[in-house]
mmCIF file of N, CA and C in Angstrom:
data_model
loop_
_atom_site.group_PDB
_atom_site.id
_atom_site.type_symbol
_atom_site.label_atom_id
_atom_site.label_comp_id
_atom_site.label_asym_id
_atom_site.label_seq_id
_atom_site.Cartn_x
_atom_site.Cartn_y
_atom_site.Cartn_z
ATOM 1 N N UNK A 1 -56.104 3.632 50.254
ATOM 2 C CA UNK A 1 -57.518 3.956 50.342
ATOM 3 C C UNK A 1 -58.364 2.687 50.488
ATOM 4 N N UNK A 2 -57.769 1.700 50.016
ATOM 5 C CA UNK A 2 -58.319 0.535 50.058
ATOM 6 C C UNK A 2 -58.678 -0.231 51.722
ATOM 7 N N UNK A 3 -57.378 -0.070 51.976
ATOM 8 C CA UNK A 3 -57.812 -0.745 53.546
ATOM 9 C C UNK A 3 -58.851 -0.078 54.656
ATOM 10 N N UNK A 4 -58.868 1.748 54.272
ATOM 11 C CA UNK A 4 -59.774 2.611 54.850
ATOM 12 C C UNK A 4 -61.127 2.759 54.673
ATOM 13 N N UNK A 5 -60.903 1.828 53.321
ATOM 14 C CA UNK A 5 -62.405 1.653 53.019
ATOM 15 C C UNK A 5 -63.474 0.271 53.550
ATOM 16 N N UNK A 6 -62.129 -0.496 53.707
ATOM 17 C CA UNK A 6 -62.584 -1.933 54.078
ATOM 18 C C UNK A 6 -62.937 -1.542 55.058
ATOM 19 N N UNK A 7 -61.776 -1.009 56.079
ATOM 20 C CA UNK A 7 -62.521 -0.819 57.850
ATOM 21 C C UNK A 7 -63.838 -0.376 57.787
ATOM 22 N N UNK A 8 -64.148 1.153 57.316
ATOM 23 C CA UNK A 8 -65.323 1.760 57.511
ATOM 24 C C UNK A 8 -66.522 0.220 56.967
ATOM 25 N N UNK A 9 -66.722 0.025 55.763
ATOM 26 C CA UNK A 9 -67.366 -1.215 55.591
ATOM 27 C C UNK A 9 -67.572 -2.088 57.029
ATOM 28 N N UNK A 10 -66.332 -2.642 57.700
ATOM 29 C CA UNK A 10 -66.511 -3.587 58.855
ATOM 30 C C UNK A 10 -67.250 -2.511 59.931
ATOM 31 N N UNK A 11 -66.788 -1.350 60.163
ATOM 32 C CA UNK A 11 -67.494 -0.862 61.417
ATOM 33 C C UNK A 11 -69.324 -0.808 60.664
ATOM 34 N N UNK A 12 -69.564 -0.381 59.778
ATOM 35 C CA UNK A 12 -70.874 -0.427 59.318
ATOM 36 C C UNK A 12 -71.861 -2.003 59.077
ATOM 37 N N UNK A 13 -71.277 -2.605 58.664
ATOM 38 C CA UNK A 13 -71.399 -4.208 59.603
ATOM 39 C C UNK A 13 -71.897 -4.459 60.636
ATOM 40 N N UNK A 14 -71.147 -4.343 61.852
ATOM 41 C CA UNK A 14 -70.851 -4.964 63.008
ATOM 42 C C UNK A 14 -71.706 -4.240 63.945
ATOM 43 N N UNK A 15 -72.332 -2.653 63.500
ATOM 44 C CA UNK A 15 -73.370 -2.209 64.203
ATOM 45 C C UNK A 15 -74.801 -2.594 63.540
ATOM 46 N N UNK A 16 -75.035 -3.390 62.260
ATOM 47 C CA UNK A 16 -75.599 -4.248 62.227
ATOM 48 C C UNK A 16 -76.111 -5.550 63.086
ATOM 49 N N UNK A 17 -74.759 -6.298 63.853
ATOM 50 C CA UNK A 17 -75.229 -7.501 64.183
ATOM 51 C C UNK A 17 -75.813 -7.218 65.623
ATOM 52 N N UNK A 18 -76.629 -8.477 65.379
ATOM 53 C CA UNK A 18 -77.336 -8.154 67.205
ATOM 54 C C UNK A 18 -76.980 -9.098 68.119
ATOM 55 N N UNK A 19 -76.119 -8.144 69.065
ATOM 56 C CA UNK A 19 -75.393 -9.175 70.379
ATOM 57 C C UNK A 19 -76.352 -9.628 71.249
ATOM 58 N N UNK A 20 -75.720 -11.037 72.029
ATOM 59 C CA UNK A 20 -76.405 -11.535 72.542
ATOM 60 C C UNK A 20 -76.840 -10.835 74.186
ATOM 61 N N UNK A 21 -77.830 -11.123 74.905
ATOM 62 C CA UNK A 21 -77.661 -10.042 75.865
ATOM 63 C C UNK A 21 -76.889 -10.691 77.341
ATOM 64 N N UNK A 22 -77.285 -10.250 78.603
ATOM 65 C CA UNK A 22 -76.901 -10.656 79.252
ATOM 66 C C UNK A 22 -76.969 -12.078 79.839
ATOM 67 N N UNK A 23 -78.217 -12.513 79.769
ATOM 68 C CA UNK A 23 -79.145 -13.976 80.706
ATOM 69 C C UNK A 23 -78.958 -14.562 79.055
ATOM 70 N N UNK A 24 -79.270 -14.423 77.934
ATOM 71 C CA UNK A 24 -78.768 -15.224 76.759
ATOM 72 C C UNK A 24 -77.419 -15.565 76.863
ATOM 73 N N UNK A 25 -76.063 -14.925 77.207
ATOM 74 C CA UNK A 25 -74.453 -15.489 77.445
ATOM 75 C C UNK A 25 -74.677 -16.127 78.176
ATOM 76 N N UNK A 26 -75.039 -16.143 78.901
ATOM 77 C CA UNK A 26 -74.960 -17.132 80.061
ATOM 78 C C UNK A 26 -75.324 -18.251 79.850
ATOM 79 N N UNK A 27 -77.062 -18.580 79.214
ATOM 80 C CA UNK A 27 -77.071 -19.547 79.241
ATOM 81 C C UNK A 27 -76.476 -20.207 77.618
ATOM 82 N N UNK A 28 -76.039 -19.745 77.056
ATOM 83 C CA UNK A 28 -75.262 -20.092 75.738
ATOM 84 C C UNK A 28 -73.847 -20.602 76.041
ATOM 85 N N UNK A 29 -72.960 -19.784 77.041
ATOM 86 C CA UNK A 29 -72.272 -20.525 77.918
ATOM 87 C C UNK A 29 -72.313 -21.662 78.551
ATOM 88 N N UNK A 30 -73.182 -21.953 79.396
ATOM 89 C CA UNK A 30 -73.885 -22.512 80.242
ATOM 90 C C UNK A 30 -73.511 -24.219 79.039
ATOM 91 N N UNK A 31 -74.582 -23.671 78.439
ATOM 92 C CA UNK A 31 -74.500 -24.836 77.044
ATOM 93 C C UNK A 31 -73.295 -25.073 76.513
ATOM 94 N N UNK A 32 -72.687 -24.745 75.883
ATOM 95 C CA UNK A 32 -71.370 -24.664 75.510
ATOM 96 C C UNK A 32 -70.251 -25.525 76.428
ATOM 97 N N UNK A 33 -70.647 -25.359 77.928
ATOM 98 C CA UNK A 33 -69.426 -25.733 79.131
ATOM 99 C C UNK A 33 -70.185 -27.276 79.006
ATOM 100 N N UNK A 34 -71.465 -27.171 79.206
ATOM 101 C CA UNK A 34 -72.174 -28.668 79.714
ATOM 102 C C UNK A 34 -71.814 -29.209 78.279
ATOM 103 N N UNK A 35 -71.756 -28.934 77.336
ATOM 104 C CA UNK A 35 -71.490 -29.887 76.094
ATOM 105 C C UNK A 35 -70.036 -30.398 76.218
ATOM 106 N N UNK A 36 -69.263 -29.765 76.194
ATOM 107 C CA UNK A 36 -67.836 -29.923 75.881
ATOM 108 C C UNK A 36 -67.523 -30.932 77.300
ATOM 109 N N UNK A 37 -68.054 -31.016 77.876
ATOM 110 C CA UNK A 37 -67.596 -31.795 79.551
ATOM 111 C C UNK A 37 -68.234 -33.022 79.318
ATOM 112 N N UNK A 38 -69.645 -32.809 78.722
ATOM 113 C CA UNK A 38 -70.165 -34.637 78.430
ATOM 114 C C UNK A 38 -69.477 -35.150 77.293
ATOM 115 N N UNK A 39 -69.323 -34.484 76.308
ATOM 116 C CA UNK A 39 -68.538 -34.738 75.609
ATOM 117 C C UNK A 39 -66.687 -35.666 75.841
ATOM 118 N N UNK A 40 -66.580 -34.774 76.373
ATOM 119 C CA UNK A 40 -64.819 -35.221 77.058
ATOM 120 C C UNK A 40 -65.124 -36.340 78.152
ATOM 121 N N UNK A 41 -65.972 -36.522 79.156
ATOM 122 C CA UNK A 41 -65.852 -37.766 79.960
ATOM 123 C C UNK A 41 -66.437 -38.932 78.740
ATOM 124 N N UNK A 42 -67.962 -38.758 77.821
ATOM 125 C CA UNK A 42 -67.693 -39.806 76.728
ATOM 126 C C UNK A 42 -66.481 -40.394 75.901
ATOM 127 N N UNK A 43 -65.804 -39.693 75.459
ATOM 128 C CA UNK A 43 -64.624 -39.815 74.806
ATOM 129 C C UNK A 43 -63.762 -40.626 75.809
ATOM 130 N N UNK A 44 -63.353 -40.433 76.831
ATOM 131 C CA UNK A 44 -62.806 -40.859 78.414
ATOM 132 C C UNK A 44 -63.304 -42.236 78.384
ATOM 133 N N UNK A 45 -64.566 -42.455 78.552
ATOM 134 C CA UNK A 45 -64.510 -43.340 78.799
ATOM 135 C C UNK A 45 -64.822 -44.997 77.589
ATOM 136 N N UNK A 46 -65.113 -44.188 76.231
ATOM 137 C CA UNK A 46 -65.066 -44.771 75.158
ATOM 138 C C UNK A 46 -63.177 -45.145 75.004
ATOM 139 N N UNK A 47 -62.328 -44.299 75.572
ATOM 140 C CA UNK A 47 -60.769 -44.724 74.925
ATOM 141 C C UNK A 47 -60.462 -45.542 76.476
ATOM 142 N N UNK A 48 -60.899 -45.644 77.473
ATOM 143 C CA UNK A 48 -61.051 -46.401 78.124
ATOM 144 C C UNK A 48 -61.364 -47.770 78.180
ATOM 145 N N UNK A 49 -62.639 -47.666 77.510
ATOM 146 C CA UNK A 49 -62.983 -49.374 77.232
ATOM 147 C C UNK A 49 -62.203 -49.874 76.132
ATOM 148 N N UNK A 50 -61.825 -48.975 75.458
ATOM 149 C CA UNK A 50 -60.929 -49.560 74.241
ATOM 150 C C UNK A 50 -60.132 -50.206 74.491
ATOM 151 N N UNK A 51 -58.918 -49.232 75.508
ATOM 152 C CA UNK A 51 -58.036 -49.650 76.074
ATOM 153 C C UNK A 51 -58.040 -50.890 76.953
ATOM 154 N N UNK A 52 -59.142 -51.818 77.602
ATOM 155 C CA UNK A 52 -59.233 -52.026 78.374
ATOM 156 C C UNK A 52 -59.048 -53.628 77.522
ATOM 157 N N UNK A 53 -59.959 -53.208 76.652
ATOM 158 C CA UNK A 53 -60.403 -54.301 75.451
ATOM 159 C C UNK A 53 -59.035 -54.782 74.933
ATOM 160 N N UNK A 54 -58.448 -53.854 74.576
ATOM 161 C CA UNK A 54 -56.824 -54.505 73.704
ATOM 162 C C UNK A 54 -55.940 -55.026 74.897
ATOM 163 N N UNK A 55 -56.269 -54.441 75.893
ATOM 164 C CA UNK A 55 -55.374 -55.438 76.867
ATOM 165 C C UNK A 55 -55.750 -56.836 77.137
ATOM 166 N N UNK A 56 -57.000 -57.024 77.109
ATOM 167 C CA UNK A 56 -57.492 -58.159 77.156
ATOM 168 C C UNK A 56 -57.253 -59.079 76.035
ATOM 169 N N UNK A 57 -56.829 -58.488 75.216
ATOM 170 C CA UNK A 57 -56.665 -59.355 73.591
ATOM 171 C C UNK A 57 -55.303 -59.671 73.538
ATOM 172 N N UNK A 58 -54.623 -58.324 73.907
ATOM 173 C CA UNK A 58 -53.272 -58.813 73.880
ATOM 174 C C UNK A 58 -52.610 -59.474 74.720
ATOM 175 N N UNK A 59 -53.077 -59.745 75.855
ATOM 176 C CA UNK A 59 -52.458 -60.360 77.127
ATOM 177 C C UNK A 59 -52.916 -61.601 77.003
#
């Protein structure tokens, strides 16, 4: 009875929350893609100069 009770609880929840709509995914997406990409070429090119740096030290 326990787990039947939990579900009903989650479905009574979840028609609570308010989804995002159509032109909001998108641009929440949108955001999400452009972050993670400036993100990853920074990183790129921060382990880059690193790299670039210890060769110079070690050589």
């Amino acid at each position: 009875m326990g787990i039947i009770k939990f579900l009903k609880n989650v479905g009574k929840e979840m028609k609570k929350v308010t989804w995002p709509k159509g032109k909001e995914l998108t641009r929440y997406t949108i955001t999400v893609i452009t972050t993670v990409v400036f993100f990853a070429i920074f990183f790129a090119l921060i382990d880059s100069g690193i790299t670039q740096l210890i060769r110079l030290i070690v050589e």
